Coordinates of C-alpha atoms in Angstrom, one line a residue:
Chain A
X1 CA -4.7 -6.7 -16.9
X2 CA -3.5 -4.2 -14.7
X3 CA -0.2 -4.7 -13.1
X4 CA 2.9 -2.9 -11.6
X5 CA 6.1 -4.5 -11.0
X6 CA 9.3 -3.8 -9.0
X7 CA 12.4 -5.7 -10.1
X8 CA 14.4 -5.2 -7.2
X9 CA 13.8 -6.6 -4.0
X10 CA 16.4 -5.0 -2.2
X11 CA 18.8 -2.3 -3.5
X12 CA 21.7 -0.9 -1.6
X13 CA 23.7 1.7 -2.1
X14 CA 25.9 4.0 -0.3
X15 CA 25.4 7.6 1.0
X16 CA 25.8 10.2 -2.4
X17 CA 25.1 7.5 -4.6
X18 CA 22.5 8.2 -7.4
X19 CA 19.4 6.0 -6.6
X20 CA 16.7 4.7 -8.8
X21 CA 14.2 2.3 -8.4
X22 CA 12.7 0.8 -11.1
X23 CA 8.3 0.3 -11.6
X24 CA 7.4 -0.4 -14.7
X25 CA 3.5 -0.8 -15.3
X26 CA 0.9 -2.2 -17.8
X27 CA -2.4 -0.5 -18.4
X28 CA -4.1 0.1 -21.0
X29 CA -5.4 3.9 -20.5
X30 CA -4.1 6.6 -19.7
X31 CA -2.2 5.9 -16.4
X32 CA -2.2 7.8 -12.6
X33 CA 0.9 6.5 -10.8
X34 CA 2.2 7.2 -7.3
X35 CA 5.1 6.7 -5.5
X36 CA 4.4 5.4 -1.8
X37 CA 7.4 5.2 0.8
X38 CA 7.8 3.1 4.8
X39 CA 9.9 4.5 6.6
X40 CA 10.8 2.0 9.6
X41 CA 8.3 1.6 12.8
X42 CA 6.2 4.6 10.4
X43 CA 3.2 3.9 8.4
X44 CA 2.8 4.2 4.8
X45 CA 2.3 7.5 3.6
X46 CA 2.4 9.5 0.1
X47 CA 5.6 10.3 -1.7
X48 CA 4.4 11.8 -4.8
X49 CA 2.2 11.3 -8.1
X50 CA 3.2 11.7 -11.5
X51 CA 0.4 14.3 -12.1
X52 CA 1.9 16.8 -9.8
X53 CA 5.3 16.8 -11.5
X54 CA 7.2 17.9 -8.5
X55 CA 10.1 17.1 -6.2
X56 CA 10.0 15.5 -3.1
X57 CA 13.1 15.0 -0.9
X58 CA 14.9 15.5 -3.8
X59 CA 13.0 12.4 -5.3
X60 CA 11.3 12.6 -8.9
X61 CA 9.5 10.1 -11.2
X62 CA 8.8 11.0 -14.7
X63 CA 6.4 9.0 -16.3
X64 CA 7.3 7.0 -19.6
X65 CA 4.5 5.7 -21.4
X66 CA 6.3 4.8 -24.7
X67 CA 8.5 2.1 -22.2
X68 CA 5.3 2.0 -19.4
X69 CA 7.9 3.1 -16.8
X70 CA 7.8 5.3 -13.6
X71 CA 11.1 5.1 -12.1
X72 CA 12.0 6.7 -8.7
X73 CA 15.5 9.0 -9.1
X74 CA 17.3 10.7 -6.5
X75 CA 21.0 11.8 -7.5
X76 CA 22.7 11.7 -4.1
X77 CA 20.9 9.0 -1.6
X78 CA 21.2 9.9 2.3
X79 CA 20.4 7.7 4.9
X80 CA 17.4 8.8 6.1
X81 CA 16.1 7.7 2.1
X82 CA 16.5 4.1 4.0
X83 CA 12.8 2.6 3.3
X84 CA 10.8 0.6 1.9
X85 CA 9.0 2.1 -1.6
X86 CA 5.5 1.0 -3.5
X87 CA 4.8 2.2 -7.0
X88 CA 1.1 2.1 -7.1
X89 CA -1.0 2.6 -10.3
X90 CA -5.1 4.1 -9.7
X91 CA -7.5 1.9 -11.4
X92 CA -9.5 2.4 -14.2
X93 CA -12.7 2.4 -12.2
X94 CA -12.2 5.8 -10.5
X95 CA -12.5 4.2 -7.9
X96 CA -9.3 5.5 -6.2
X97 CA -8.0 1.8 -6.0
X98 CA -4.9 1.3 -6.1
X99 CA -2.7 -1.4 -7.3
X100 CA 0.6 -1.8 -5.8
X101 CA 3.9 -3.0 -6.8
X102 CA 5.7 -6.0 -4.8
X103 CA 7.9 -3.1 -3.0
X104 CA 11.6 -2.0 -3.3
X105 CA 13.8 -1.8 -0.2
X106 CA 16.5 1.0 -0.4
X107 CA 19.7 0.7 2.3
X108 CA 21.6 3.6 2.0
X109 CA 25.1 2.9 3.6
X110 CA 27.4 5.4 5.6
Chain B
X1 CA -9.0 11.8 14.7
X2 CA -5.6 12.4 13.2
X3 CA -5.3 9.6 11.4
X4 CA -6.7 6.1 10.5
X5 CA -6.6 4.1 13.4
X6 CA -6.3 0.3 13.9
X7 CA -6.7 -1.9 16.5
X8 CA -5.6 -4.6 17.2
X9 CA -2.1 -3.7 16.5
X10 CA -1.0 -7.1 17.2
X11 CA -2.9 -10.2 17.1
X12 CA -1.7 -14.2 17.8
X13 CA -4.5 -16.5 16.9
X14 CA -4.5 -20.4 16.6
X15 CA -5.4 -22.0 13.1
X16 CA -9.4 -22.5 13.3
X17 CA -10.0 -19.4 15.2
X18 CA -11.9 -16.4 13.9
X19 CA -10.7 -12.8 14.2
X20 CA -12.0 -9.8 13.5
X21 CA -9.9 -6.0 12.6
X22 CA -11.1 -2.8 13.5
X23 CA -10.4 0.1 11.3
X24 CA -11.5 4.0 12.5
X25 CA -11.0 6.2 9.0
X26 CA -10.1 9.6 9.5
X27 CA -13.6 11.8 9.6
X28 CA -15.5 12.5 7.0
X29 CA -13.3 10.7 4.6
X30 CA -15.6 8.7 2.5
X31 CA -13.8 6.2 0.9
X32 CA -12.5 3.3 2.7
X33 CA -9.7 0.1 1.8
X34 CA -8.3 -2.7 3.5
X35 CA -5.2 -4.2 2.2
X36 CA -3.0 -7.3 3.1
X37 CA 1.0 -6.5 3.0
X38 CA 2.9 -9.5 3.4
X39 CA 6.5 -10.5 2.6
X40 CA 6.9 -11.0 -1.1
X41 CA 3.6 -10.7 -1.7
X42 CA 3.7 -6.9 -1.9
X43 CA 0.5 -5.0 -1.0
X44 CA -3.0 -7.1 -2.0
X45 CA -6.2 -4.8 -2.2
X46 CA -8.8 -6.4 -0.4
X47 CA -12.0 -4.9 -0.5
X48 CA -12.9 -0.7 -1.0
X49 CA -15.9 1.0 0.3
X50 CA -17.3 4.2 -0.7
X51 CA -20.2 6.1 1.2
X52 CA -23.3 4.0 0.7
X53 CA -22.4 2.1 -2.7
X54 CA -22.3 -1.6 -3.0
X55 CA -18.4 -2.3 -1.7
X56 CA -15.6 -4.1 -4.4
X57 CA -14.7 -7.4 -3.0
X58 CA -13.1 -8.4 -5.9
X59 CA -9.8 -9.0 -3.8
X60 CA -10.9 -10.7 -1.1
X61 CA -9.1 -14.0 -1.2
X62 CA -11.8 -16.8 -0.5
X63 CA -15.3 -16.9 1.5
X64 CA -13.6 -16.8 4.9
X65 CA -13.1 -13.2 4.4
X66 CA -15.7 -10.1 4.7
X67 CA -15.8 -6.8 5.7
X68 CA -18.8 -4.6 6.7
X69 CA -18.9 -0.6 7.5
X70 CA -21.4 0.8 9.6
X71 CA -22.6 3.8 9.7
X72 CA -20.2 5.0 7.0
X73 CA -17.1 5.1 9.2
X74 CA -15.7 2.2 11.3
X75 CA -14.9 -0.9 9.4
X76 CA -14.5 -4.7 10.7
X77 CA -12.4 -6.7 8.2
X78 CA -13.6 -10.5 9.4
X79 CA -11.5 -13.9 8.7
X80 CA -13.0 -17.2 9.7
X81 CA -10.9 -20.3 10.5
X82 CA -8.1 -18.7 9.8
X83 CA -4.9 -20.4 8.4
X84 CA -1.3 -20.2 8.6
X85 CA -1.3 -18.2 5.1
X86 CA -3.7 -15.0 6.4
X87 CA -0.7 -14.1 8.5
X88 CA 0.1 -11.0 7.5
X89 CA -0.2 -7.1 8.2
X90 CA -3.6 -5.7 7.5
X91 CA -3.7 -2.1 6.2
X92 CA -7.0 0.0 6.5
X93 CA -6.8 3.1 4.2
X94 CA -9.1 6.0 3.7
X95 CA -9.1 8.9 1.0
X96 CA -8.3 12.4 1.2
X97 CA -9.9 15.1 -1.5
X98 CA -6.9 14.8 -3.8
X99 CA -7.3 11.3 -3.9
X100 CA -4.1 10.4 -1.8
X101 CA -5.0 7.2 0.6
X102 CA -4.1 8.1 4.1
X103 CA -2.9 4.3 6.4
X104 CA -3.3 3.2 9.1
X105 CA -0.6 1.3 11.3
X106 CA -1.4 -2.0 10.3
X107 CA -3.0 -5.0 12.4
X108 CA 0.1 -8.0 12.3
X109 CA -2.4 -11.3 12.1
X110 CA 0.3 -14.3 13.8
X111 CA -1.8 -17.4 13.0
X112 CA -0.4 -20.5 14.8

């Protein structure tokens, strides 16, 4: 079955701190992950996606497939990183369906 | 439009009733998703639609939910005598050309 999971509920940390929030997956093909982020009273929008390798707000996710892992890194949080964030994993019906993770809320703290 | 748009954004209904969420998908995207995001629960797919192909219900939760889109654009996500667990905020999605699902604000379902 497909699945994604997110550990951690809530995780706080304060402002510089080194942030990473943990999604760990299981699929059985060749996985397409993403990284969505809520930013309060905003709607859901894109982060980024594994296949595109790149940096967002400082944020990066390298995909593991030998520990089925896509964790979020950032090596000095700032406030404005205060959100909530969905790993999401595309189905294998090429569909575009995605199937999310139960969410992680960062609080980055002056 | 600029972007998905939802309406209600609010809605306060008592147990029994039915309601019904509009979703407006940003123009000519052809691909279309509701999801249900609720406290612990994460984010639930619902049901997808893409142009004129039979739509995936696979998520819907029981028979008191359906969705329709006409005319390949607006889409009405329908629950009938609701219950206290359908409260939740209802997300309409639609897809860009690099695959990246665009969201609307949400409709917040209150059931009494």
């Amino acid at each position: 079955a497909q699945r994604v999971t997110q550990p951690e509920k809530l995780l706080s940390v304060f402002k510089g701190a080194p942030v990473e929030l943990k999604c760990n997956y299981s699929y059985s093909g060749s996985p397409e992950l993403f990284w969505y982020v809520q930013y309060s009273r905003q709607r859901l929008q894109l982060l980024l996606r594994h296949i595109s390798r790149e940096s967002i707000k400082g944020f990066t996710a390298d995909l593991n497939k030998g520990e089925t892992s896509f964790h979020l890194k950032k090596p000095f949080a700032q406030e404005e990183d205060s959100a909530m964030y969905y790993c999401a994993l595309a189905g294998s019906s090429n569909t575009g369906k995605l199937i999310f993770g139960q969410g992680t809320t960062l609080q980055v703290k002056p | 439009g600029a972007g998905v748009s939802q309406s209600p954004s609010n809605k306060v209904t008592e147990k029994g009733k039915d309601v019904e969420l509009r979703c407006d998908p940003i123009s000519g995207h052809t691909a279309l998703y509701w999801y249900r995001q609720s406290l612990g629960q994460g984010l639930e797919f619902l049901i997808y639609f893409q142009g004129n192909s039979a739509p995936d219900k696979s998520g819907l939760p029981s028979d008191r939910f359906s969705a329709e889109r006409t005319g390949g654009s607006v889409s009405t996500l329908t629950i009938q005598r609701t219950q206290q667990e359908d409260s939740a905020v209802y997300l309409c999605a639609s897809r860009g050309l690099t695959g990246e699902l665009f969201f609307g604000e949400g409709s917040r379902l209150t059931v009494l």
